[in-house]
Short mmCIF file of C-alpha atoms and ligand atoms in Angstrom, two decimals:
data_model
loop_
_atom_site.label_atom_id
_atom_site.label_comp_id
_atom_site.label_asym_id
_atom_site.label_seq_id
_atom_site.Cartn_x
_atom_site.Cartn_y
_atom_site.Cartn_z
CA MET A 24 24.95 11.00 -4.32
CA SER A 25 22.30 8.98 -6.09
CA THR A 26 22.51 8.34 -9.82
CA THR A 27 20.12 10.22 -12.10
CA TYR A 28 18.20 8.10 -14.64
CA LEU A 29 16.59 9.23 -17.86
CA ILE A 30 13.99 6.69 -18.98
CA LYS A 31 13.54 7.39 -22.68
CA ASN A 32 10.45 6.80 -24.75
CA ALA A 33 8.45 4.74 -22.22
CA SER A 34 4.75 4.13 -22.71
CA VAL A 35 3.54 5.70 -19.46
CA LEU A 36 0.66 3.57 -18.11
CA GLY A 37 0.41 2.08 -21.60
CA GLY A 38 -0.24 5.50 -23.16
CA ASP A 39 1.80 7.76 -25.41
CA PRO A 40 5.61 7.53 -25.20
CA ALA A 41 7.32 10.02 -22.90
CA ASP A 42 10.66 10.52 -21.18
CA VAL A 43 10.85 10.30 -17.41
CA LEU A 44 13.69 11.83 -15.42
CA VAL A 45 14.41 10.20 -12.06
CA ARG A 46 16.56 12.31 -9.76
CA ASP A 47 17.10 12.42 -5.99
CA GLY A 48 14.48 9.77 -5.34
CA VAL A 49 11.62 11.46 -7.15
CA VAL A 50 10.15 11.75 -10.62
CA ALA A 51 11.78 15.08 -11.53
CA GLU A 52 10.28 15.62 -14.99
CA VAL A 53 7.98 13.92 -17.48
CA GLY A 54 7.76 14.93 -21.13
CA SER A 55 9.98 15.19 -24.17
CA LEU A 56 13.37 15.67 -22.58
CA GLY A 57 16.00 15.13 -25.26
CA SER A 58 19.05 12.99 -24.54
CA ALA A 59 20.96 12.60 -21.30
CA GLU A 60 23.74 14.92 -22.55
CA ASP A 61 21.22 17.73 -23.14
CA LEU A 62 20.13 17.76 -19.53
CA THR A 63 21.30 20.35 -17.08
CA PRO A 64 23.90 18.62 -14.93
CA ASP A 65 22.51 17.46 -11.61
CA PRO A 66 23.60 20.09 -9.07
CA GLY A 67 23.93 17.30 -6.47
CA SER A 68 26.01 14.73 -8.32
CA GLY A 69 27.52 17.13 -10.86
CA GLY A 70 27.28 14.33 -13.43
CA GLY A 71 24.91 13.50 -16.26
CA ALA A 72 22.13 10.95 -16.29
CA VAL A 73 22.19 7.25 -17.11
CA GLU A 74 19.93 6.75 -20.09
CA ILE A 75 17.58 3.76 -20.34
CA ASP A 76 16.01 3.08 -23.75
CA ALA A 77 12.43 2.16 -22.91
CA THR A 78 11.07 2.01 -26.45
CA GLY A 79 8.22 -0.51 -26.48
CA LEU A 80 8.20 -0.77 -22.69
CA VAL A 81 5.34 0.15 -20.34
CA LEU A 82 6.11 2.29 -17.28
CA LEU A 83 3.95 1.63 -14.21
CA PRO A 84 4.05 2.88 -10.63
CA GLY A 85 5.83 0.33 -8.40
CA LEU A 86 3.42 -2.47 -7.51
CA VAL A 87 2.07 -2.84 -3.97
CA ASP A 88 1.18 -6.28 -2.58
CA LEU A 89 -1.36 -6.45 0.23
CA HIS A 90 -0.72 -10.12 0.96
CA THR A 91 2.77 -11.65 1.15
CA HIS A 92 4.08 -14.39 3.40
CA LEU A 93 7.76 -13.63 4.01
CA ARG A 94 8.02 -16.43 6.65
CA GLU A 95 10.64 -14.66 8.79
CA PRO A 96 10.90 -14.96 11.75
CA GLY A 97 10.56 -18.69 12.22
CA ARG A 98 10.48 -20.38 8.82
CA GLU A 99 13.67 -19.14 7.23
CA ASP A 100 13.94 -22.51 5.45
CA ALA A 101 10.96 -21.41 3.28
CA GLU A 102 11.72 -17.69 2.81
CA THR A 103 13.42 -14.76 4.49
CA VAL A 104 12.65 -11.06 4.32
CA ASP A 105 15.74 -10.73 2.14
CA THR A 106 14.86 -13.47 -0.40
CA GLY A 107 11.17 -12.61 -0.42
CA THR A 108 11.77 -8.93 -1.12
CA ARG A 109 14.28 -9.78 -3.88
CA ALA A 110 11.51 -11.87 -5.45
CA ALA A 111 9.12 -8.95 -4.98
CA ALA A 112 11.48 -6.50 -6.70
CA LEU A 113 11.84 -8.89 -9.66
CA GLY A 114 8.06 -8.93 -9.88
CA GLY A 115 7.91 -5.12 -10.09
CA PHE A 116 6.84 -4.59 -6.47
CA THR A 117 8.12 -1.70 -4.37
CA ALA A 118 6.01 -2.37 -1.26
CA VAL A 119 4.70 -5.59 0.28
CA HIS A 120 2.54 -6.30 3.29
CA ALA A 121 4.09 -9.13 5.32
CA MET A 122 1.47 -11.43 6.84
CA ALA A 123 1.47 -12.09 10.56
CA ASN A 124 1.51 -15.91 10.64
CA THR A 125 5.21 -16.13 11.42
CA ASP A 126 6.81 -17.91 14.38
CA PRO A 127 6.56 -16.08 16.73
CA VAL A 128 3.32 -14.62 15.43
CA ALA A 129 3.42 -10.88 14.66
CA ASP A 130 1.01 -10.02 17.46
CA THR A 131 3.21 -7.58 19.43
CA ALA A 132 5.03 -4.32 18.73
CA GLY A 133 8.33 -6.21 19.12
CA VAL A 134 7.72 -8.67 16.29
CA VAL A 135 6.26 -6.17 13.79
CA GLU A 136 9.21 -3.85 14.45
CA GLN A 137 11.62 -6.74 13.83
CA VAL A 138 10.02 -7.52 10.44
CA TRP A 139 9.94 -3.83 9.51
CA ARG A 140 13.63 -3.45 10.41
CA LEU A 141 14.62 -6.57 8.43
CA GLY A 142 12.85 -5.05 5.42
CA ARG A 143 14.79 -1.80 5.78
CA GLU A 144 18.06 -3.69 6.07
CA ALA A 145 17.35 -5.80 2.96
CA GLY A 146 16.48 -2.64 1.02
CA TYR A 147 14.74 -4.20 -1.99
CA CYS A 148 11.22 -3.22 -1.15
CA ASP A 149 9.29 -1.36 1.56
CA VAL A 150 8.02 -4.00 3.99
CA ARG A 151 4.79 -3.12 5.78
CA PRO A 152 4.13 -5.65 8.55
CA VAL A 153 0.56 -6.86 9.05
CA GLY A 154 -0.38 -7.30 12.70
CA ALA A 155 -2.34 -10.28 14.02
CA VAL A 156 -5.94 -9.57 15.06
CA THR A 157 -5.86 -12.10 17.89
CA VAL A 158 -3.10 -13.35 20.19
CA GLY A 159 -1.24 -16.21 18.50
CA LEU A 160 -3.87 -16.23 15.69
CA LYS A 161 -5.93 -18.31 18.10
CA GLY A 162 -9.16 -16.36 17.66
CA GLU A 163 -9.67 -16.02 21.41
CA ARG A 164 -8.67 -12.50 22.45
CA LEU A 165 -7.49 -9.36 20.67
CA ALA A 166 -3.76 -8.87 20.15
CA GLU A 167 -1.96 -5.63 21.10
CA ILE A 168 -3.47 -3.80 18.12
CA GLY A 169 -2.90 -0.30 19.51
CA ALA A 170 0.72 -1.00 20.44
CA MET A 171 1.44 -2.33 16.93
CA ALA A 172 -0.22 0.73 15.35
CA ASP A 173 1.87 3.05 17.57
CA SER A 174 5.13 1.14 16.98
CA ALA A 175 7.90 2.19 14.58
CA ALA A 176 6.28 -0.16 12.04
CA GLN A 177 3.06 1.92 12.17
CA VAL A 178 0.83 -1.07 11.40
CA LYS A 179 -2.40 -0.23 9.57
CA VAL A 180 -3.54 -3.67 8.37
CA PHE A 181 -4.53 -6.41 10.80
CA SER A 182 -5.19 -10.01 9.84
CA ASP A 183 -5.20 -13.53 11.26
CA ASP A 184 -4.61 -14.74 7.70
CA GLY A 185 -4.32 -18.49 7.47
CA HIS A 186 -7.09 -18.47 10.04
CA CYS A 187 -10.48 -16.81 10.01
CA VAL A 188 -11.64 -14.54 12.82
CA SER A 189 -14.74 -16.70 13.02
CA ASP A 190 -16.11 -15.33 16.33
CA ALA A 191 -18.51 -12.55 15.29
CA ALA A 192 -18.19 -10.65 18.59
CA LEU A 193 -14.39 -10.64 18.34
CA MET A 194 -14.57 -9.51 14.70
CA ARG A 195 -16.89 -6.69 15.70
CA ARG A 196 -14.48 -5.56 18.44
CA ALA A 197 -11.49 -5.70 16.09
CA LEU A 198 -13.32 -3.51 13.57
CA GLU A 199 -14.26 -1.02 16.30
CA TYR A 200 -10.68 -0.96 17.59
CA VAL A 201 -8.94 -0.21 14.25
CA LYS A 202 -11.48 2.48 13.37
CA ALA A 203 -9.87 4.85 15.89
CA PHE A 204 -6.68 5.15 13.82
CA GLY A 205 -7.99 4.46 10.31
CA GLY A 206 -6.80 0.86 10.27
CA VAL A 207 -8.37 -2.03 8.41
CA VAL A 208 -9.15 -5.65 9.29
CA ALA A 209 -8.21 -8.03 6.46
CA GLN A 210 -10.29 -11.16 6.84
CA HIS A 211 -9.36 -14.66 5.67
CA ALA A 212 -12.98 -15.66 5.05
CA GLN A 213 -13.38 -19.33 5.87
CA GLU A 214 -16.05 -20.66 8.23
CA PRO A 215 -14.03 -23.38 9.98
CA ARG A 216 -17.05 -25.53 10.82
CA LEU A 217 -17.81 -25.86 7.10
CA THR A 218 -14.26 -26.70 6.02
CA ASP A 219 -13.19 -29.32 8.54
CA GLY A 220 -10.88 -31.68 6.64
CA ALA A 221 -11.59 -29.94 3.33
CA GLN A 222 -9.07 -30.63 0.55
CA MET A 223 -10.42 -29.00 -2.63
CA ASN A 224 -13.37 -27.04 -4.03
CA GLU A 225 -16.64 -28.86 -3.31
CA GLY A 226 -18.40 -30.01 -6.47
CA GLU A 227 -18.63 -32.78 -9.00
CA LEU A 228 -14.86 -33.06 -9.32
CA SER A 229 -14.21 -33.41 -5.57
CA GLY A 230 -16.68 -36.33 -5.58
CA LEU A 231 -14.94 -37.88 -8.56
CA LEU A 232 -11.45 -37.52 -7.05
CA GLY A 233 -12.57 -38.65 -3.59
CA LEU A 234 -11.27 -35.50 -1.90
CA HIS A 235 -13.26 -33.82 0.88
CA GLY A 236 -15.06 -30.75 -0.47
CA TRP A 237 -14.48 -27.11 0.48
CA PRO A 238 -17.80 -25.41 -0.22
CA ALA A 239 -18.10 -21.90 -1.64
CA VAL A 240 -20.59 -21.10 1.13
CA ALA A 241 -17.81 -21.41 3.75
CA GLU A 242 -16.23 -18.29 2.22
CA GLU A 243 -19.44 -16.51 1.29
CA ALA A 244 -21.10 -16.89 4.71
CA ILE A 245 -18.21 -15.11 6.45
CA ILE A 246 -18.03 -12.34 3.82
CA ALA A 247 -21.79 -11.76 4.11
CA ARG A 248 -21.52 -11.54 7.89
CA ASP A 249 -18.46 -9.30 7.81
CA VAL A 250 -19.79 -6.74 5.32
CA LEU A 251 -22.76 -6.30 7.67
CA LEU A 252 -20.39 -5.90 10.62
CA ALA A 253 -18.39 -3.32 8.64
CA ALA A 254 -21.60 -1.40 7.95
CA HIS A 255 -22.66 -1.68 11.59
CA THR A 256 -19.35 -0.45 12.99
CA GLY A 257 -18.56 2.01 10.17
CA SER A 258 -15.09 0.52 10.10
CA ARG A 259 -13.04 -0.72 7.16
CA LEU A 260 -13.15 -4.38 6.16
CA HIS A 261 -10.82 -5.86 3.54
CA VAL A 262 -11.65 -9.31 2.16
CA CYS A 263 -8.56 -11.42 1.44
CA HIS A 264 -8.24 -13.68 -1.64
CA LEU A 265 -11.89 -13.79 -2.64
CA SER A 266 -12.39 -16.83 -4.88
CA THR A 267 -16.05 -17.53 -5.72
CA ALA A 268 -18.71 -15.99 -7.95
CA GLY A 269 -20.99 -15.66 -4.92
CA SER A 270 -18.31 -13.70 -3.00
CA VAL A 271 -18.08 -11.22 -5.88
CA GLU A 272 -21.87 -10.75 -5.76
CA ILE A 273 -21.85 -10.09 -2.00
CA VAL A 274 -19.03 -7.53 -2.25
CA ARG A 275 -20.78 -5.88 -5.21
CA TRP A 276 -23.95 -5.59 -3.14
CA ALA A 277 -22.06 -4.24 -0.10
CA LYS A 278 -20.38 -1.58 -2.23
CA SER A 279 -23.71 -0.59 -3.80
CA LYS A 280 -24.91 0.08 -0.26
CA GLY A 281 -21.86 2.23 0.45
CA PHE A 282 -20.41 -0.12 3.05
CA PRO A 283 -16.67 0.46 3.77
CA VAL A 284 -15.54 -2.77 2.12
CA THR A 285 -12.64 -3.63 -0.21
CA ALA A 286 -11.51 -6.97 -1.66
CA GLU A 287 -8.57 -8.67 -3.33
CA VAL A 288 -8.11 -11.62 -5.69
CA THR A 289 -4.94 -13.64 -6.24
CA PRO A 290 -3.29 -14.18 -9.64
CA HIS A 291 -3.82 -17.95 -9.33
CA HIS A 292 -7.57 -17.55 -8.84
CA LEU A 293 -7.59 -15.42 -12.02
CA LEU A 294 -5.95 -18.14 -14.10
CA LEU A 295 -6.09 -21.66 -12.66
CA THR A 296 -9.08 -23.95 -12.12
CA GLU A 297 -9.74 -27.03 -9.99
CA ASP A 298 -9.29 -29.24 -13.09
CA LEU A 299 -5.53 -29.13 -12.47
CA ILE A 300 -6.08 -31.24 -9.34
CA ARG A 301 -6.92 -34.35 -11.41
CA GLY A 302 -3.25 -35.36 -11.24
CA TYR A 303 -3.17 -34.94 -7.42
CA ASP A 304 -0.08 -32.70 -7.64
CA PRO A 305 0.06 -30.83 -4.29
CA VAL A 306 1.57 -27.77 -6.00
CA TYR A 307 -2.08 -26.93 -6.79
CA LYS A 308 -3.19 -27.22 -3.15
CA VAL A 309 -4.02 -23.76 -1.86
CA ASN A 310 -6.31 -21.95 0.57
CA PRO A 311 -8.88 -20.92 -0.60
CA PRO A 312 -8.87 -23.76 -3.14
CA LEU A 313 -8.76 -23.41 -6.92
CA ARG A 314 -12.38 -23.10 -8.04
CA SER A 315 -14.44 -23.70 -11.20
CA ALA A 316 -14.10 -22.00 -14.57
CA ALA A 317 -17.32 -20.06 -13.82
CA ASP A 318 -15.72 -18.70 -10.64
CA VAL A 319 -12.60 -17.66 -12.57
CA GLU A 320 -14.79 -15.81 -15.04
CA ALA A 321 -16.65 -14.07 -12.19
CA VAL A 322 -13.51 -12.90 -10.35
CA ARG A 323 -12.05 -11.56 -13.62
CA ALA A 324 -15.27 -9.61 -14.24
CA GLY A 325 -15.26 -8.37 -10.65
CA LEU A 326 -11.68 -7.13 -10.95
CA ALA A 327 -12.48 -5.48 -14.30
CA ASP A 328 -15.50 -3.56 -13.00
CA GLY A 329 -13.76 -2.55 -9.74
CA THR A 330 -15.88 -4.67 -7.39
CA ILE A 331 -12.58 -6.35 -6.54
CA ASP A 332 -10.13 -3.55 -5.73
CA ALA A 333 -6.78 -5.24 -5.91
CA VAL A 334 -4.68 -8.15 -7.06
CA ALA A 335 -2.74 -9.55 -4.10
CA THR A 336 -0.29 -12.41 -4.51
CA ASP A 337 -0.81 -14.50 -1.33
CA HIS A 338 2.83 -15.49 -2.03
CA ALA A 339 3.14 -18.56 0.22
CA PRO A 340 6.56 -20.24 0.09
CA HIS A 341 6.92 -23.78 1.43
CA PRO A 342 10.02 -25.99 1.65
CA VAL A 343 10.16 -28.97 -0.72
CA GLU A 344 9.22 -31.52 1.95
CA ALA A 345 5.95 -29.69 2.70
CA LYS A 346 4.83 -29.95 -0.93
CA ASP A 347 6.60 -33.02 -2.31
CA CYS A 348 4.31 -35.48 -0.52
CA GLU A 349 0.80 -36.91 -0.64
CA TRP A 350 -2.03 -34.49 -1.40
CA ALA A 351 -3.77 -35.01 1.94
CA VAL A 352 -0.78 -33.99 4.08
CA ALA A 353 0.74 -31.33 1.79
CA ALA A 354 0.85 -27.69 2.92
CA MET A 355 -1.47 -25.17 1.27
CA GLY A 356 -0.03 -22.26 -0.72
CA MET A 357 1.75 -21.13 -3.86
CA LEU A 358 4.50 -18.71 -4.83
CA GLY A 359 3.28 -15.56 -6.54
CA LEU A 360 5.53 -12.50 -6.41
CA GLU A 361 7.66 -13.18 -9.47
CA THR A 362 4.78 -14.18 -11.75
CA ALA A 363 1.86 -11.96 -10.62
CA LEU A 364 2.18 -9.27 -13.27
CA SER A 365 2.57 -11.84 -16.07
CA VAL A 366 -0.57 -13.66 -14.94
CA VAL A 367 -2.49 -10.37 -14.81
CA GLN A 368 -1.23 -9.47 -18.29
CA GLN A 369 -2.44 -12.81 -19.64
CA THR A 370 -5.80 -12.93 -17.87
CA MET A 371 -6.81 -9.25 -17.80
CA VAL A 372 -4.82 -7.22 -20.36
CA GLU A 373 -4.65 -9.69 -23.24
CA THR A 374 -8.36 -10.45 -22.79
CA GLY A 375 -9.22 -6.75 -23.03
CA LEU A 376 -10.68 -6.65 -19.49
CA LEU A 377 -8.15 -4.09 -18.19
CA ASP A 378 -5.73 -1.68 -19.84
CA TRP A 379 -2.35 -0.88 -18.28
CA ALA A 380 -3.78 2.13 -16.43
CA GLY A 381 -6.29 -0.31 -14.94
CA VAL A 382 -3.45 -2.64 -13.93
CA ALA A 383 -1.70 0.30 -12.23
CA ASP A 384 -4.92 1.05 -10.36
CA ARG A 385 -5.51 -2.55 -9.17
CA MET A 386 -1.88 -3.43 -8.42
CA SER A 387 -0.54 -0.12 -7.10
CA ALA A 388 -2.93 2.78 -6.41
CA ARG A 389 -5.76 0.91 -4.72
CA PRO A 390 -3.68 -1.53 -2.68
CA ALA A 391 -1.55 1.40 -1.47
CA ARG A 392 -4.69 3.24 -0.39
CA ILE A 393 -6.16 0.18 1.34
CA GLY A 394 -2.89 -0.46 3.20
CA GLY A 395 -2.44 3.23 4.08
CA VAL A 396 0.96 3.39 2.36
CA ALA A 397 0.91 7.07 1.45
CA GLU A 398 4.22 7.17 -0.39
CA HIS A 399 3.32 4.40 -2.86
CA GLY A 400 0.67 4.05 -5.54
CA ARG A 401 1.01 7.63 -6.71
CA GLY A 402 0.66 8.82 -10.30
CA LEU A 403 3.76 9.21 -12.45
CA GLU A 404 3.86 13.00 -12.21
CA ALA A 405 6.72 15.35 -11.34
CA GLY A 406 7.39 15.40 -7.60
CA ALA A 407 6.05 11.89 -6.88
CA PRO A 408 8.42 9.44 -5.15
CA ALA A 409 10.14 7.40 -7.87
CA HIS A 410 8.69 3.94 -7.20
CA LEU A 411 8.54 2.51 -10.70
CA ALA A 412 8.23 -0.72 -12.66
CA LEU A 413 9.34 -0.89 -16.28
CA VAL A 414 7.71 -3.77 -18.13
CA ASP A 415 8.23 -5.40 -21.52
CA PRO A 416 4.78 -6.66 -22.52
CA SER A 417 6.07 -8.28 -25.72
CA ALA A 418 8.47 -10.59 -23.86
CA SER A 419 7.52 -14.07 -22.73
CA ARG A 420 9.20 -16.77 -20.67
CA VAL A 421 8.78 -20.35 -19.59
CA ILE A 422 8.68 -20.49 -15.79
CA GLU A 423 11.53 -22.56 -14.37
CA PRO A 424 11.27 -22.98 -10.57
CA GLY A 425 15.04 -23.30 -10.21
CA THR A 426 15.61 -19.78 -11.53
CA LEU A 427 13.26 -18.02 -9.06
CA GLN A 428 14.71 -15.70 -6.41
CA SER A 429 12.40 -17.13 -3.76
CA LEU A 430 13.98 -19.73 -1.47
CA SER A 431 11.05 -22.05 -2.24
CA ARG A 432 10.04 -23.74 -5.47
CA ASN A 433 6.27 -24.22 -5.16
CA THR A 434 5.16 -22.29 -8.24
CA PRO A 435 2.04 -23.62 -9.98
CA TYR A 436 3.30 -22.18 -13.28
CA ALA A 437 6.36 -24.44 -13.71
CA GLY A 438 6.81 -25.19 -17.41
CA MET A 439 4.12 -22.71 -18.41
CA LYS A 440 4.82 -19.93 -20.88
CA LEU A 441 3.72 -16.56 -19.46
CA PRO A 442 3.77 -13.19 -21.20
CA GLY A 443 5.61 -10.05 -20.11
CA ALA A 444 8.78 -9.38 -18.17
CA VAL A 445 9.82 -6.80 -15.57
CA VAL A 446 12.88 -5.08 -17.01
CA ALA A 447 13.56 -2.62 -14.18
CA THR A 448 12.20 -1.69 -10.77
CA PHE A 449 13.02 1.54 -8.92
CA LEU A 450 12.58 2.10 -5.20
CA ARG A 451 12.90 5.77 -4.24
CA GLY A 452 14.74 6.42 -7.47
CA ALA A 453 17.32 3.66 -6.99
CA PRO A 454 17.14 0.54 -9.16
CA THR A 455 16.43 -2.74 -7.33
CA VAL A 456 16.17 -4.53 -10.68
CA LEU A 457 17.95 -3.63 -13.93
CA ASP A 458 17.94 -5.65 -17.18
CA GLY A 459 15.66 -8.14 -15.46
CA ARG A 460 18.21 -8.89 -12.72
CA VAL A 461 18.30 -7.99 -9.04
CA VAL A 462 20.76 -5.17 -8.31
CA GLU A 463 22.88 -6.42 -5.41
CA ARG A 464 22.84 -4.06 -2.44
ZN1 LIG B 20 -5.39 -16.52 3.62
#
């Protein structure tokens, strides 16, 4: 029998304090519920409830990440489904979408089912595999999209992330294909002909540092093309990790036209700028690259006004040898799961751009809807599945890479003080994190 939890005095979505009773995997009651001893004994367990004092804490629906690299199968030296989902739980996530650029690539029913099963076995988080759009991410012919959608993993999101589906005819066919079952194509928008050898954002600083520039137009040109293809096909497009002011403008325009388009931004593009690259530390090397302060301001505004639907981590673990080397040969990517909510608190909540209900919308409700994860992203009302994150917004911590649950250490926030801490995470009513620590399965 599962334990019953009474979460006392939590600020639900940052609003008025309330008590939340979690029983048999669902939110059983919300309101003023007295103490655990006053409750009617659970007919199932026959026992009382475990009481959690949540005074001063904010209760959110469990977070949903649309963009996680779990690296398994193939790169278990960087991350596994087990370590990645432990990191996710510590970050307040209850569902993550696992990107397809594994080895082998998740381009068949067999591989997506393997990842889905590994997620179930680990048990820290619901793992929703993303299927590749093209065979081997090569951009030449469509992968077995239908077979992945029909598999036990029930794939809804398809992406060649890491690579762009740059062939317009292939992108059109992918959009047409997923439309039949309500799927979505998540595009890594990067025109490869404009980013050959690119190392950092193109601008004054790239000239100064002598690094080959990565122009904003390489991202914007693909997004502009794809929103038109989405309108033409009437099929859903999701733009991954949008990073420039111009990209925000294009998505805003597409939405004003009613095109079926959604977009995400990463925590690092909400906080960090290209200026960090002056020291040539490859921990700041990422795809798309860190941009200018004006771009950071534009993506924050886009997330605040809903042009950008979701925060997605693009959690990209790399082993030490892939990052602890010269800038030019270092791998691109940063860790994100364990710090995402703190970065959003600092950049969006403490700046007054979003309240906690807005955070719940951008980090749970909307990503769940985009990914077609019906059970997640629900409101905190009686009867909803108990996927919850309990957060202490008054806490703060200095990020120490050695203490992260991820197998990798490539966090760009090492030594930085970030606000907020996830105190507890519940998946289907069972704690995956309690007192800020992973609950061993
Ligand atoms: Zn990407």
